[in-house]
Tab-separated table of C-alpha atoms in Angstrom:
chain	number	residue	atom	x	y	z
A	6	GLN	CA	0.139	0.130	0.016
A	7	SER	CA	1.804	3.361	-1.167
A	8	ALA	CA	1.588	6.226	1.234
A	9	LEU	CA	-0.813	8.937	0.058
A	10	THR	CA	1.059	11.763	-1.839
A	11	GLN	CA	1.137	15.507	0.190
A	12	PRO	CA	3.597	18.098	-0.686
A	13	ALA	CA	6.277	18.571	1.519
A	14	SER	CA	5.680	21.775	2.797
A	15	VAL	CA	3.068	24.867	2.298
A	16	SER	CA	3.852	28.793	4.159
A	17	GLY	CA	1.605	31.499	4.789
A	18	SER	CA	1.620	34.785	6.273
A	19	PRO	CA	-0.693	34.964	9.436
A	20	GLY	CA	-4.064	35.446	8.274
A	21	GLN	CA	-3.908	33.748	5.278
A	22	SER	CA	-5.298	30.530	4.037
A	23	ILE	CA	-3.225	27.712	2.623
A	24	THR	CA	-4.265	24.236	1.396
A	25	ILE	CA	-2.744	21.208	1.555
A	26	SER	CA	-3.882	18.650	-0.861
A	27	CYS	CA	-3.626	15.044	-0.215
A	28	THR	CA	-3.866	12.941	-3.804
A	29	GLY	CA	-4.847	8.664	-3.612
A	30	THR	CA	-6.300	5.956	-5.482
A	31	SER	CA	-9.991	4.868	-6.333
A	32	ARG	CA	-8.843	2.192	-3.449
A	33	ASP	CA	-8.732	4.412	-0.960
A	34	VAL	CA	-9.275	8.296	-1.148
A	35	GLY	CA	-11.708	8.098	-3.882
A	36	GLY	CA	-13.424	5.337	-2.812
A	37	TYR	CA	-14.674	5.849	0.231
A	38	ASN	CA	-15.322	8.873	2.666
A	39	TYR	CA	-13.077	7.739	5.462
A	40	VAL	CA	-10.435	10.614	5.124
A	41	SER	CA	-9.242	12.248	8.200
A	42	TRP	CA	-6.267	14.610	8.887
A	43	TYR	CA	-3.846	15.042	11.806
A	44	GLN	CA	-1.871	17.770	13.120
A	45	GLN	CA	1.627	17.077	14.943
A	46	PRO	CA	3.425	19.495	16.753
A	47	PRO	CA	7.045	18.608	16.541
A	48	GLY	CA	7.956	15.978	19.421
A	49	ASN	CA	4.070	15.324	20.053
A	50	ALA	CA	1.914	12.943	19.177
A	51	PRO	CA	-0.468	13.337	16.262
A	52	LYS	CA	-4.024	14.948	16.962
A	53	LEU	CA	-6.892	14.386	14.869
A	54	ILE	CA	-8.624	17.544	13.269
A	55	ILE	CA	-11.025	16.180	10.518
A	56	PHE	CA	-12.704	12.929	9.929
A	57	GLU	CA	-15.208	11.606	7.503
A	58	VAL	CA	-13.491	13.934	4.890
A	59	THR	CA	-15.153	17.190	6.165
A	60	ASN	CA	-16.134	16.910	10.057
A	61	ARG	CA	-14.278	18.680	12.747
A	62	PRO	CA	-14.248	16.998	16.510
A	63	LEU	CA	-15.334	19.101	19.272
A	64	GLY	CA	-12.647	21.053	20.320
A	65	VAL	CA	-11.503	21.899	16.951
A	66	SER	CA	-11.057	25.394	15.656
A	67	ASN	CA	-13.578	25.889	12.445
A	68	ARG	CA	-10.375	27.765	10.719
A	69	PHE	CA	-9.665	23.825	10.000
A	70	SER	CA	-12.024	22.646	6.917
A	71	GLY	CA	-12.133	19.403	4.625
A	72	SER	CA	-13.363	18.439	1.090
A	73	LYS	CA	-12.396	15.682	-1.474
A	74	SER	CA	-12.750	15.723	-5.064
A	75	GLY	CA	-12.209	12.852	-6.902
A	76	ASN	CA	-8.932	10.988	-5.739
A	77	THR	CA	-7.796	13.852	-3.988
A	78	ALA	CA	-8.651	15.393	-0.609
A	79	SER	CA	-7.823	18.689	0.511
A	80	LEU	CA	-7.311	20.373	4.303
A	81	THR	CA	-7.521	24.068	4.345
A	82	ILE	CA	-6.353	26.550	7.117
A	83	SER	CA	-8.383	29.867	6.908
A	84	GLY	CA	-6.926	32.744	9.190
A	85	LEU	CA	-3.189	31.223	9.744
A	86	GLN	CA	-1.922	31.693	13.332
A	87	THR	CA	1.569	30.825	14.448
A	88	GLU	CA	0.268	28.083	16.465
A	89	ASP	CA	-0.851	26.256	13.489
A	90	GLU	CA	2.790	25.214	12.599
A	91	ALA	CA	3.242	21.686	12.733
A	92	ASP	CA	3.360	18.376	10.288
A	93	TYR	CA	0.186	17.526	9.056
A	94	TYR	CA	-1.085	14.163	7.639
A	95	CYS	CA	-4.145	12.726	5.751
A	96	ALA	CA	-4.945	9.242	6.153
A	97	SER	CA	-7.733	6.841	4.653
A	98	TYR	CA	-9.383	3.824	4.951
A	99	THR	CA	-8.626	1.181	1.908
A	100	SER	CA	-9.957	-1.344	0.418
A	101	VAL	CA	-8.089	-3.977	1.842
A	102	ASN	CA	-9.354	-3.171	5.471
A	103	ALA	CA	-6.316	-0.847	5.942
A	104	GLN	CA	-5.636	2.385	6.819
A	105	VAL	CA	-2.879	4.589	4.800
A	106	PHE	CA	-1.109	7.882	6.102
A	107	GLY	CA	-0.098	10.397	3.458
A	108	THR	CA	3.548	11.437	3.408
A	109	GLY	CA	2.990	15.076	5.931
A	110	THR	CA	3.193	18.585	5.130
A	111	THR	CA	5.246	20.839	7.187
A	112	VAL	CA	3.264	24.322	7.569
A	113	THR	CA	5.475	27.519	7.828
A	114	VAL	CA	4.155	30.765	9.259
A	115	LEU	CA	5.886	33.190	7.744
B	3	GLN	CA	-10.293	11.678	30.731
B	4	VAL	CA	-9.111	9.417	28.211
B	5	GLN	CA	-5.409	8.045	28.494
B	6	LEU	CA	-3.453	5.622	26.401
B	7	VAL	CA	-0.233	4.528	27.785
B	8	GLU	CA	2.393	2.990	25.491
B	9	SER	CA	5.553	0.440	27.318
B	10	GLY	CA	7.880	-1.850	26.196
B	11	GLY	CA	10.518	0.115	23.982
B	12	GLY	CA	13.481	-0.163	24.013
B	13	VAL	CA	17.078	-1.428	22.238
B	14	VAL	CA	17.016	-5.086	20.205
B	15	GLN	CA	19.095	-6.773	17.930
B	16	PRO	CA	18.116	-7.502	14.431
B	17	GLY	CA	16.229	-11.149	14.631
B	18	LYS	CA	15.399	-10.173	18.111
B	19	SER	CA	11.670	-9.921	19.572
B	20	LEU	CA	9.645	-7.241	21.813
B	21	ARG	CA	6.186	-6.477	23.092
B	22	LEU	CA	4.615	-3.567	23.340
B	23	SER	CA	1.719	-2.785	25.986
B	24	CYS	CA	-0.769	-0.125	25.543
B	25	ALA	CA	-2.575	0.775	28.801
B	26	VAL	CA	-6.114	2.519	28.507
B	27	SER	CA	-8.635	4.265	30.833
B	28	GLY	CA	-10.763	6.453	31.038
B	29	PHE	CA	-13.652	4.793	28.318
B	30	THR	CA	-15.054	1.542	28.148
B	31	PHE	CA	-11.918	-0.625	26.136
B	32	ASP	CA	-14.020	-3.249	24.666
B	33	ASN	CA	-16.326	-1.120	22.684
B	34	TYR	CA	-13.433	0.093	20.376
B	35	GLY	CA	-10.983	-1.035	17.882
B	36	MET	CA	-7.728	-0.087	18.222
B	37	HIS	CA	-4.475	0.846	16.377
B	38	TRP	CA	-0.450	0.967	15.999
B	39	VAL	CA	1.063	3.208	14.172
B	40	ARG	CA	4.331	3.907	13.689
B	41	GLN	CA	6.623	6.500	13.067
B	42	ALA	CA	10.597	6.259	12.110
B	43	PRO	CA	12.628	8.954	13.229
B	44	GLY	CA	12.346	11.954	11.118
B	45	LYS	CA	9.816	10.248	9.071
B	46	GLY	CA	6.316	10.030	8.476
B	47	LEU	CA	3.340	8.487	10.168
B	48	GLU	CA	2.933	4.456	8.880
B	49	TRP	CA	-0.437	2.499	10.069
B	50	VAL	CA	0.952	-0.450	11.486
B	51	ALA	CA	-2.066	-3.065	12.608
B	52	ASN	CA	-6.082	-2.798	13.773
B	53	ILE	CA	-7.973	-5.064	16.253
B	54	TRP	CA	-11.590	-5.385	16.465
B	55	TYR	CA	-12.992	-4.479	19.726
B	56	ASP	CA	-13.578	-8.381	20.373
B	57	GLY	CA	-10.273	-9.076	18.987
B	58	THR	CA	-11.794	-11.431	16.637
B	59	HIS	CA	-10.658	-9.625	13.458
B	60	THR	CA	-6.810	-8.252	12.799
B	61	TYR	CA	-5.642	-6.321	9.588
B	62	TYR	CA	-1.808	-5.545	8.852
B	63	ALA	CA	0.379	-3.465	6.764
B	64	ASP	CA	2.307	-5.536	4.163
B	65	SER	CA	5.696	-4.490	5.938
B	66	VAL	CA	4.707	-6.173	9.197
B	67	LYS	CA	2.579	-9.168	8.380
B	68	GLY	CA	3.830	-12.480	9.656
B	69	ARG	CA	5.974	-10.721	11.790
B	70	PHE	CA	4.014	-8.804	14.254
B	71	THR	CA	0.661	-9.965	16.009
B	72	ILE	CA	-1.808	-7.270	17.595
B	73	SER	CA	-3.839	-8.602	20.328
B	74	ARG	CA	-6.113	-7.319	23.547
B	75	ASP	CA	-6.923	-8.140	26.771
B	76	ASN	CA	-10.096	-6.548	27.426
B	77	SER	CA	-10.365	-7.804	31.220
B	78	LYS	CA	-7.051	-5.748	31.602
B	79	ASN	CA	-7.848	-2.899	29.431
B	80	THR	CA	-4.688	-3.404	27.501
B	81	LEU	CA	-3.771	-3.832	23.861
B	82	PHE	CA	-0.592	-5.680	22.485
B	83	LEU	CA	1.645	-5.544	19.909
B	84	GLN	CA	4.241	-8.428	19.632
B	85	MET	CA	7.073	-8.005	17.438
B	86	ASN	CA	8.889	-10.873	16.342
B	87	ASN	CA	12.340	-11.267	13.313
B	88	LEU	CA	12.698	-7.283	14.182
B	89	ARG	CA	14.665	-5.392	11.512
B	90	ALA	CA	16.568	-2.226	11.832
B	91	GLU	CA	13.943	-0.444	9.149
B	92	ASP	CA	11.301	-1.480	12.114
B	93	THR	CA	13.086	1.282	14.276
B	94	ALA	CA	11.022	4.172	15.061
B	95	VAL	CA	8.161	5.638	17.757
B	96	TYR	CA	5.173	3.351	18.217
B	97	TYR	CA	1.991	4.900	18.777
B	98	CYS	CA	-1.277	3.476	20.166
B	99	ALA	CA	-4.566	4.838	18.965
B	100	ARG	CA	-8.267	4.313	19.651
B	101	ALA	CA	-10.437	3.779	16.835
B	102	GLU	CA	-13.906	2.229	16.392
B	103	TYR	CA	-13.606	0.582	13.483
B	104	THR	CA	-10.835	-0.289	11.199
B	105	SER	CA	-12.059	2.507	8.769
B	106	SER	CA	-12.333	4.746	11.539
B	107	PRO	CA	-9.933	7.749	12.086
B	108	SER	CA	-7.369	7.471	15.389
B	109	ASP	CA	-9.248	10.274	17.445
B	110	TYR	CA	-7.317	9.841	21.068
B	111	TRP	CA	-3.367	8.338	21.045
B	112	GLY	CA	-0.511	7.711	23.615
B	113	GLN	CA	2.719	9.427	23.914
B	114	GLY	CA	4.281	6.768	22.261
B	115	THR	CA	7.216	4.331	22.806
B	116	LEU	CA	10.644	4.394	20.791
B	117	VAL	CA	12.103	0.512	19.252
B	118	THR	CA	15.258	0.931	18.270
B	119	VAL	CA	16.301	-2.257	16.418
B	120	SER	CA	20.560	-2.153	16.419
B	121	SER	CA	23.367	-4.427	17.228
């Protein structure tokens, strides 16, 4: 199972919006609405911020939003803040009863 | 509150075995499936294995199939990962994470335990 493809890095200024893409196949991202996104600050465990493509867990800022089109999912961070600097990973359920993560994206706030 | 605490990591020689544990509290353990996820130093996340709430179904990444075994003891609120025939490429921080179903996201994570495979 190959990792989902994400850009290695994305940057933006405070207050701007950025979008991170996550490209898979019809056997994972494109085949199911079971795409999730995780935020991982340096040295910390991952934290779930989006599940089932568009849903936010309780307590997660509404500045985070998710979407999907075909085999590509996207995470948008609006009103970028310095606290958003972290690594971000997408993940998807797959057709072989597995999970697959994305390659990860480092977000830098300029 | 929900807590997951991994233990059992350490330094082990190639070809040897190690057993990781994940003690959970703050939720009804036997209502939830569980994942193991690992992260090699400086690298991304890699899903390792999943077990159903009752232990009747298990699933593995191709990279560990036949070498690793996920199991659980619901009477002790504990998840396990038995790792055999370890290789250098298994070196990673291993996280346990709660996931209602195999298709579910991991909504709570432990802090991880480091496994280093080296001679």
